[in-house]
C-alpha positions as YAML, in Angstrom:
chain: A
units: angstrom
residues:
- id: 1
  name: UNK
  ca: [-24.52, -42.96, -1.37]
- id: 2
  name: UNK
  ca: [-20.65, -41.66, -1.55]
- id: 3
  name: UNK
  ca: [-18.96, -40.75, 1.11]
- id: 4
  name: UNK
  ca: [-15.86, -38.87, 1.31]
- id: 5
  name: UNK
  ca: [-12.47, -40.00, 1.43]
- id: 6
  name: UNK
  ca: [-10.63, -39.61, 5.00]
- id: 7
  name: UNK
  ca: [-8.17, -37.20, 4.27]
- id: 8
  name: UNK
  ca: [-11.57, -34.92, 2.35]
- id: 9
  name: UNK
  ca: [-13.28, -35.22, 5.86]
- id: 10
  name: UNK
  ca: [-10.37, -34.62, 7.68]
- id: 11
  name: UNK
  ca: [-9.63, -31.29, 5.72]
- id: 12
  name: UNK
  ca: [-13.43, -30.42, 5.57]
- id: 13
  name: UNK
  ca: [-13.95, -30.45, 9.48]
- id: 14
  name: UNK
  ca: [-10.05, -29.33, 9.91]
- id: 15
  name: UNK
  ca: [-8.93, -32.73, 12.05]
- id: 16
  name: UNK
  ca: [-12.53, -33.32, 13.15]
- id: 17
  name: UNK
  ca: [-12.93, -30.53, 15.59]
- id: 18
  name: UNK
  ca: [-15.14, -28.51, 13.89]
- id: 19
  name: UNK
  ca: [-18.87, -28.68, 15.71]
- id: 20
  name: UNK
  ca: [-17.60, -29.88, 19.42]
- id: 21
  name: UNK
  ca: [-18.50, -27.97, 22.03]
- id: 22
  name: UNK
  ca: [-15.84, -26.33, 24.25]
- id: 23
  name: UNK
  ca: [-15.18, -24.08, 27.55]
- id: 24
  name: UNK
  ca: [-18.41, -25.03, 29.27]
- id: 25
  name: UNK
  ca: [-19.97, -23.27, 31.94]
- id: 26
  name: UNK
  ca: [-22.39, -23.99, 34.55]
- id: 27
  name: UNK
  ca: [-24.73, -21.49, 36.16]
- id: 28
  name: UNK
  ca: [-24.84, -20.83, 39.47]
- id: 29
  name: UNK
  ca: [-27.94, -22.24, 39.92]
- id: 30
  name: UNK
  ca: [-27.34, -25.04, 37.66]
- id: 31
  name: UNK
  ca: [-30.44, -24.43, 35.28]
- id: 32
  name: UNK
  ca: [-27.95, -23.65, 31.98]
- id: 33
  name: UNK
  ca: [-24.78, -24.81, 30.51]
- id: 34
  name: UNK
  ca: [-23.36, -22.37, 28.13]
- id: 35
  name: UNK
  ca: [-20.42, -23.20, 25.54]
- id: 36
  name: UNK
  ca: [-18.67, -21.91, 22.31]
- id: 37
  name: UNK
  ca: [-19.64, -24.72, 19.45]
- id: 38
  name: UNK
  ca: [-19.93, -24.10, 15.54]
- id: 39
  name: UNK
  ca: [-23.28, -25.20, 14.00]
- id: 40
  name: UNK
  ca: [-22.11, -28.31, 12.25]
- id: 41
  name: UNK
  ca: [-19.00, -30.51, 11.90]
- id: 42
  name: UNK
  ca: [-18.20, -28.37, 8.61]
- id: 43
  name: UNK
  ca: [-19.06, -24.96, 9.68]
- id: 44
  name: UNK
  ca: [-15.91, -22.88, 10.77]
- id: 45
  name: UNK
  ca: [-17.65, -20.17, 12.83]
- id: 46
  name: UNK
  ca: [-17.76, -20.98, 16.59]
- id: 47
  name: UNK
  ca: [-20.89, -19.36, 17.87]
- id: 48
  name: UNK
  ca: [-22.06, -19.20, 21.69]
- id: 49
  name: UNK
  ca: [-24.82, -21.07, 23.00]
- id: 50
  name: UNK
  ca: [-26.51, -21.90, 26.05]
- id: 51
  name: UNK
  ca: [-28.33, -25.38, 27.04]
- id: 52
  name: UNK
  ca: [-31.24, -25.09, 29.41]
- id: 53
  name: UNK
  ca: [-30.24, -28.68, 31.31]
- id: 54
  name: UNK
  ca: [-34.33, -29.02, 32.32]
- id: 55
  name: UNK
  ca: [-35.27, -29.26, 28.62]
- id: 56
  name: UNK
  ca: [-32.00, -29.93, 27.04]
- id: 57
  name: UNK
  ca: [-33.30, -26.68, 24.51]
- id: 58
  name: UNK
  ca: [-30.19, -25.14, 23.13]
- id: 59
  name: UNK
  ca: [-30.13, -21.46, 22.59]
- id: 60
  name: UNK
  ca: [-27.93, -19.30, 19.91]
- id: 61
  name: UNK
  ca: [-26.72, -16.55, 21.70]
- id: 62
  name: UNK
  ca: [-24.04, -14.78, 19.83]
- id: 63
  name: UNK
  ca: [-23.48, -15.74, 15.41]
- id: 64
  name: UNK
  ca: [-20.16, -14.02, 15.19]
- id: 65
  name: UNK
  ca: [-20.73, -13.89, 11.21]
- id: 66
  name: UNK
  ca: [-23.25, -11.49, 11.60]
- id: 67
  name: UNK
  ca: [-20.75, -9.06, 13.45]
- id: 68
  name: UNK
  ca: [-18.83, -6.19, 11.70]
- id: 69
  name: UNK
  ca: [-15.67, -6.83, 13.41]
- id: 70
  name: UNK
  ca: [-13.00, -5.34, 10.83]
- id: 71
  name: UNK
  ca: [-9.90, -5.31, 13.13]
- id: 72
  name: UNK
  ca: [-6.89, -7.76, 12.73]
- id: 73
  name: UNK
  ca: [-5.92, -10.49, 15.94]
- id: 74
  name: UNK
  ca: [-2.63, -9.34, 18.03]
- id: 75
  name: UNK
  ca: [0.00, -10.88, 18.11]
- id: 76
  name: UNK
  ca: [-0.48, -12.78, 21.35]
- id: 77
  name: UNK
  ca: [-3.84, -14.19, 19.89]
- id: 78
  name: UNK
  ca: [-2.29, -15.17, 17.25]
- id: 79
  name: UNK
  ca: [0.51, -17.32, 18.86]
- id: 80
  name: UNK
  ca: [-2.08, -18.70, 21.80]
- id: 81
  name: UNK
  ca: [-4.26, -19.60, 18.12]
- id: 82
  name: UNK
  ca: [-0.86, -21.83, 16.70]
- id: 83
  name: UNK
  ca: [-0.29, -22.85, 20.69]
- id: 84
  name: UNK
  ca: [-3.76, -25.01, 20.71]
- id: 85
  name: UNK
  ca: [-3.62, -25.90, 16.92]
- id: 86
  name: UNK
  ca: [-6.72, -23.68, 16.61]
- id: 87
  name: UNK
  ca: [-8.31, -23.69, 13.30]
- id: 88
  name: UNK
  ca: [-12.00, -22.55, 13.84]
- id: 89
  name: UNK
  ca: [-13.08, -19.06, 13.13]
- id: 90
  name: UNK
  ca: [-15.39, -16.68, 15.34]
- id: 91
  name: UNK
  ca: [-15.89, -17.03, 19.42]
- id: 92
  name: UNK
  ca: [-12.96, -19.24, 20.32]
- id: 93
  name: UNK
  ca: [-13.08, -18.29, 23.68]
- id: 94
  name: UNK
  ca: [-14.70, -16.09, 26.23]
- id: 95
  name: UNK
  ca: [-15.37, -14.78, 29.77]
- id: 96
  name: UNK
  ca: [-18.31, -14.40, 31.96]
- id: 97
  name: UNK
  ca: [-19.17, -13.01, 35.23]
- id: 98
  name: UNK
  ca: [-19.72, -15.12, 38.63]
- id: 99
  name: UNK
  ca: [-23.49, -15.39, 38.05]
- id: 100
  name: UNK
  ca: [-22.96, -16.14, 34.34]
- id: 101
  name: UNK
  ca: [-25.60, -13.08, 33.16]
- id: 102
  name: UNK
  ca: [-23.22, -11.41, 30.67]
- id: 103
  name: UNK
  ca: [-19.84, -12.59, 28.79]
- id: 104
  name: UNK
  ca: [-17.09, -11.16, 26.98]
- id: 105
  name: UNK
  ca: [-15.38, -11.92, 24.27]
- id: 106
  name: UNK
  ca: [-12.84, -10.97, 21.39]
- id: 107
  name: UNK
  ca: [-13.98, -11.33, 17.52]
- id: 108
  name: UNK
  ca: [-10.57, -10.09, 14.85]
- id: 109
  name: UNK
  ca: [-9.15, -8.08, 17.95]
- id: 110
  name: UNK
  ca: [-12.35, -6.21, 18.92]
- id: 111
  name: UNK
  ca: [-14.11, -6.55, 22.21]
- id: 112
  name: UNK
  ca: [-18.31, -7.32, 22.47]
- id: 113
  name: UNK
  ca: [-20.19, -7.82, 25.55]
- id: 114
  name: UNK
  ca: [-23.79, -9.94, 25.32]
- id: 115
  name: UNK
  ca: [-26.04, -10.56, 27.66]
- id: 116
  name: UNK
  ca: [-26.79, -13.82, 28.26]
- id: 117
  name: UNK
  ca: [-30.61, -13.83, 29.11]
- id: 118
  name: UNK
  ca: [-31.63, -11.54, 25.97]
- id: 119
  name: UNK
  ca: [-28.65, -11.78, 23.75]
- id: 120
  name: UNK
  ca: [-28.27, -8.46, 23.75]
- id: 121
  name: UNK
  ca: [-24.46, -7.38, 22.41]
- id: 122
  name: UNK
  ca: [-22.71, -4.16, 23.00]
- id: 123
  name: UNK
  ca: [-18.75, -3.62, 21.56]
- id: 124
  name: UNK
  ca: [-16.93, -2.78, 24.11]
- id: 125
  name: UNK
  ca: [-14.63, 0.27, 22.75]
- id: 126
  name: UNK
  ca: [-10.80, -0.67, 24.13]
- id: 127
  name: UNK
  ca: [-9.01, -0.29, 21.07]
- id: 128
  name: UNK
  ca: [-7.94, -2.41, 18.80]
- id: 129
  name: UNK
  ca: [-5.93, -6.13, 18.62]
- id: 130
  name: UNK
  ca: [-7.78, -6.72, 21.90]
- id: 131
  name: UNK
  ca: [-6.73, -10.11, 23.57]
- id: 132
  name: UNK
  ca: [-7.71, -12.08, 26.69]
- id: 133
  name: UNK
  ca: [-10.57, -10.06, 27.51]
- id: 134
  name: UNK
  ca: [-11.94, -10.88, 31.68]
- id: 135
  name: UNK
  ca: [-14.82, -9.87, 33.65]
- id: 136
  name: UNK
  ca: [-15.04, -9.04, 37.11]
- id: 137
  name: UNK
  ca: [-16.85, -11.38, 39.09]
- id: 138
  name: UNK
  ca: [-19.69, -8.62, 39.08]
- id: 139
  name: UNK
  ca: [-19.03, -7.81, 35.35]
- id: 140
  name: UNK
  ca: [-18.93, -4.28, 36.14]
- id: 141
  name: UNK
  ca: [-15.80, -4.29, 34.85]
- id: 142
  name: UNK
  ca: [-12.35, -5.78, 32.67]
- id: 143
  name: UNK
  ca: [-9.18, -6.61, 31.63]
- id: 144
  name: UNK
  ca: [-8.21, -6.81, 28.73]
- id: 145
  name: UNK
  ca: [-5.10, -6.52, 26.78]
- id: 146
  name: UNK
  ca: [-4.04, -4.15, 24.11]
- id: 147
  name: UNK
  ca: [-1.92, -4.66, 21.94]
- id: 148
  name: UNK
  ca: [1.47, -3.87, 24.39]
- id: 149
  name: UNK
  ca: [-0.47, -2.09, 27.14]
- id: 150
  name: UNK
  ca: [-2.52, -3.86, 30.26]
- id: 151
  name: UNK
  ca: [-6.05, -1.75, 30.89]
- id: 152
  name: UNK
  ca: [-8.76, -2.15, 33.19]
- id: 153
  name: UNK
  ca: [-11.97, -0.21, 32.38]
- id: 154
  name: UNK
  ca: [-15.58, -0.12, 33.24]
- id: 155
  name: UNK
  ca: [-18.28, -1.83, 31.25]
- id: 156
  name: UNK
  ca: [-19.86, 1.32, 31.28]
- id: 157
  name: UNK
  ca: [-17.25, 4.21, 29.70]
- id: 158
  name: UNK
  ca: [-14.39, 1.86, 28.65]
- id: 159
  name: UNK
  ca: [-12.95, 4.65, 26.81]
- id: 160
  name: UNK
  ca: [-11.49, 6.15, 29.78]
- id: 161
  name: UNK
  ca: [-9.48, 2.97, 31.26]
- id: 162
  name: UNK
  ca: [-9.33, 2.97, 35.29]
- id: 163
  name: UNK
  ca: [-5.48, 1.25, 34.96]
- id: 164
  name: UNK
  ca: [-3.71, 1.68, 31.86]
- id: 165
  name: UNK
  ca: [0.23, -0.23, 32.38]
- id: 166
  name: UNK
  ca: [2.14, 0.37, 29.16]
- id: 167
  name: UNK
  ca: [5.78, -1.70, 27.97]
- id: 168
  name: UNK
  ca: [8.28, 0.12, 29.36]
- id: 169
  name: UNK
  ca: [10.23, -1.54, 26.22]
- id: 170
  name: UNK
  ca: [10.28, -3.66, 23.58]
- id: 171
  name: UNK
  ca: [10.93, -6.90, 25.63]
- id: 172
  name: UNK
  ca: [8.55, -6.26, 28.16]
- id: 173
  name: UNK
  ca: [4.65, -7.07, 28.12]
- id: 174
  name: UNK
  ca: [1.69, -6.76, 31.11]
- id: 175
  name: UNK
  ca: [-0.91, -9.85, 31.68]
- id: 176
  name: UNK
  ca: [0.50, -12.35, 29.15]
- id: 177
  name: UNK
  ca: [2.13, -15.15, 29.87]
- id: 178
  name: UNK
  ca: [5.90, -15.92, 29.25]
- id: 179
  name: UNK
  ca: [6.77, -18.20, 26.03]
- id: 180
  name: UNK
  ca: [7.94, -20.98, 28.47]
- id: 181
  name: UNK
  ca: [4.38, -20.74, 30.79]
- id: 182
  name: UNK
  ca: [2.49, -21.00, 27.35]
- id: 183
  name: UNK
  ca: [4.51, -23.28, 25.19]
- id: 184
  name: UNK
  ca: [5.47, -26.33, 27.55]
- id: 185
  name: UNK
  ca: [3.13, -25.56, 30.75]
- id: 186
  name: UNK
  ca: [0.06, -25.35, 28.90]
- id: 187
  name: UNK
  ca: [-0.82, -21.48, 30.85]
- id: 188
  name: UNK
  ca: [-2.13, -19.27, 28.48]
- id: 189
  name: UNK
  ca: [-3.06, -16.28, 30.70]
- id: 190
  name: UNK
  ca: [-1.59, -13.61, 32.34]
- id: 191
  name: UNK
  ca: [-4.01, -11.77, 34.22]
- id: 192
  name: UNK
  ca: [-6.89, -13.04, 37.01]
- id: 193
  name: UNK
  ca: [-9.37, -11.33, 39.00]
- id: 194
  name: UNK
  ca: [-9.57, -11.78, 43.14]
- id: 195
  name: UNK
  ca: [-12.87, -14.00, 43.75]
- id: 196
  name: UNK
  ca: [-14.37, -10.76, 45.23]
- id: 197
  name: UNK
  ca: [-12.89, -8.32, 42.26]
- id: 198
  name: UNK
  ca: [-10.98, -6.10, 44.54]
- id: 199
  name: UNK
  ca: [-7.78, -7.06, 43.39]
- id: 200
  name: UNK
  ca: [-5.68, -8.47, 40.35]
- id: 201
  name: UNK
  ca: [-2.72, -10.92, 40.10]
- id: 202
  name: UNK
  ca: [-0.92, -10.11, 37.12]
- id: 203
  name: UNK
  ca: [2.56, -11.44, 35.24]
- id: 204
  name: UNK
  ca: [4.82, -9.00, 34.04]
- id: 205
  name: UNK
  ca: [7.31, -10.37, 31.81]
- id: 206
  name: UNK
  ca: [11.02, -8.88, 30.40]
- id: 207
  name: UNK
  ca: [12.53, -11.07, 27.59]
- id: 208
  name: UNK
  ca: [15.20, -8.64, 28.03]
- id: 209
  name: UNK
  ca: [17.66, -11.62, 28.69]
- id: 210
  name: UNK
  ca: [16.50, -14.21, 26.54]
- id: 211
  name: UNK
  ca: [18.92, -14.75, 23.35]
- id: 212
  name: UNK
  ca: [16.91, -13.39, 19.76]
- id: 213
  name: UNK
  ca: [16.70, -15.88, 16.74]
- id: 214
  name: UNK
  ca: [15.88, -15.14, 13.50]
- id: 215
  name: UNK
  ca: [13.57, -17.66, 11.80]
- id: 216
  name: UNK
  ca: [12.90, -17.56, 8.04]
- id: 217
  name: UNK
  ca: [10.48, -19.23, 6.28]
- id: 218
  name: UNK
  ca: [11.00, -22.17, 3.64]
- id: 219
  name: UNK
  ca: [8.05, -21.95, 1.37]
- id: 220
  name: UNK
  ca: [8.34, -18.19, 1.93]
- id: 221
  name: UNK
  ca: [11.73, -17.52, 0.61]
- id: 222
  name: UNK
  ca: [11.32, -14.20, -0.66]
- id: 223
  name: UNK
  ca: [9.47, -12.79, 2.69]
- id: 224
  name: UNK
  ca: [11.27, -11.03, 5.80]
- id: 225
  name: UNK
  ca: [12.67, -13.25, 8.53]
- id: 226
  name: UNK
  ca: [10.85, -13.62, 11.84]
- id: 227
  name: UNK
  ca: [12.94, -12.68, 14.92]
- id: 228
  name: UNK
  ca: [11.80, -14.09, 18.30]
- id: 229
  name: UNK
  ca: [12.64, -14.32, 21.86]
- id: 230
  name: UNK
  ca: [13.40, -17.86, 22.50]
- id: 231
  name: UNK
  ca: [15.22, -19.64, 25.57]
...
């Protein structure tokens, strides 16, 4: 029998994360668990699954891999990904309603909504580099980032959004959270539903003051700097 080296597992199940569940979720009634997990400690995809606590029967709900989602992570989803240290591929995170029937999430910047009974999955059409996708607490509808603009649209004709809050400039975003909230506090959102889904709270944040750096890259020394806001 061989077995590999340390630093081969370590690199193989990228720092031993790989197949651990994450963000679980109880049902109301308490009959399911459901929670974002790859299929082994060497697979990179993170699928969704659900755990009926009776039998302890898990259930595949969503295999991102199978989707035909062709457009590229935003920005903000890309520094919340180097925030946690994520590595893993596929559903990293996601949403559901107050009863836990149907949940949202974001696979390369485009929105799908599954129910969670029949695994049924719908894209939800918001545009693209969609980030931070929530449901209402009666799923009927969401909000979701866009690139630089804040929308809230129903589940059923998101084209037309029902709020639609835009950067008024270039150092000023809707329902993300402010470098300090998301670097040292650990707050990676900036947008929550009222428990009855009348109302949102939402952050809107100006970088206007904040002094601009210009980072460049050492083993890239031939690519364009990087500037960035930072305090």
């Amino acid at each position: 029998m061989t077995t590999d080296s340390f630093p081969r597992q370590y690199a193989r199940t990228r720092r031993f994360s790989l197949g651990e569940p994450r963000d679980l979720r109880i049902s109301p009634d308490h009959s399911t668990v459901f929670f974002a997990r790859s299929k082994s400690g060497s697979d990179p995809v993170t699928c969704l699954w659900a755990c009926d606590l009776d039998t302890g029967r898990e259930r595949l709900i969503v295999d991102p891999s199978e989707l035909n989602a062709k457009s590229e992570r935003s920005d903000a989803e890309r520094a919340v990904r180097e925030r946690l240290r994520e590595s893993a591929e596929g559903i990293t995170s996601y949403d559901t309603d107050h009863g836990c029937t149907t949940a949202v999430f974001t696979v390369s910047g485009s929105v799908f909504r599954v129910d969670l009974a029949t695994g049924e999955l719908t894209a939800v059409e918001v545009g693209a580099g969609a980030f931070d996708p929530r449901l209402s607490p009666d799923g009927q509808r969401l909000a979701v980032v866009t690139g630089t603009t804040f929308k809230v649209v129903s589940i059923a004709a998101p084209q037309t959004p029902l709020i639609e809050l835009s950067s008024d400039s270039a150092d000023t975003r809707w329902g993300v959270a402010e470098f300090i909230a998301a670097e040292e506090m650990g707050r990676m959102r900036g947008h929550w539903w009222s428990p009855d889904g009348t109302q949102l709270l939402l952050a809107r944040v100006d970088n206007s003051p904040v002094s601009e750096w210009s980072l460049s890259d050492p083993a890239q020394p031939w690519a364009r700097h990087q500037s960035m806001k930072y305090p």
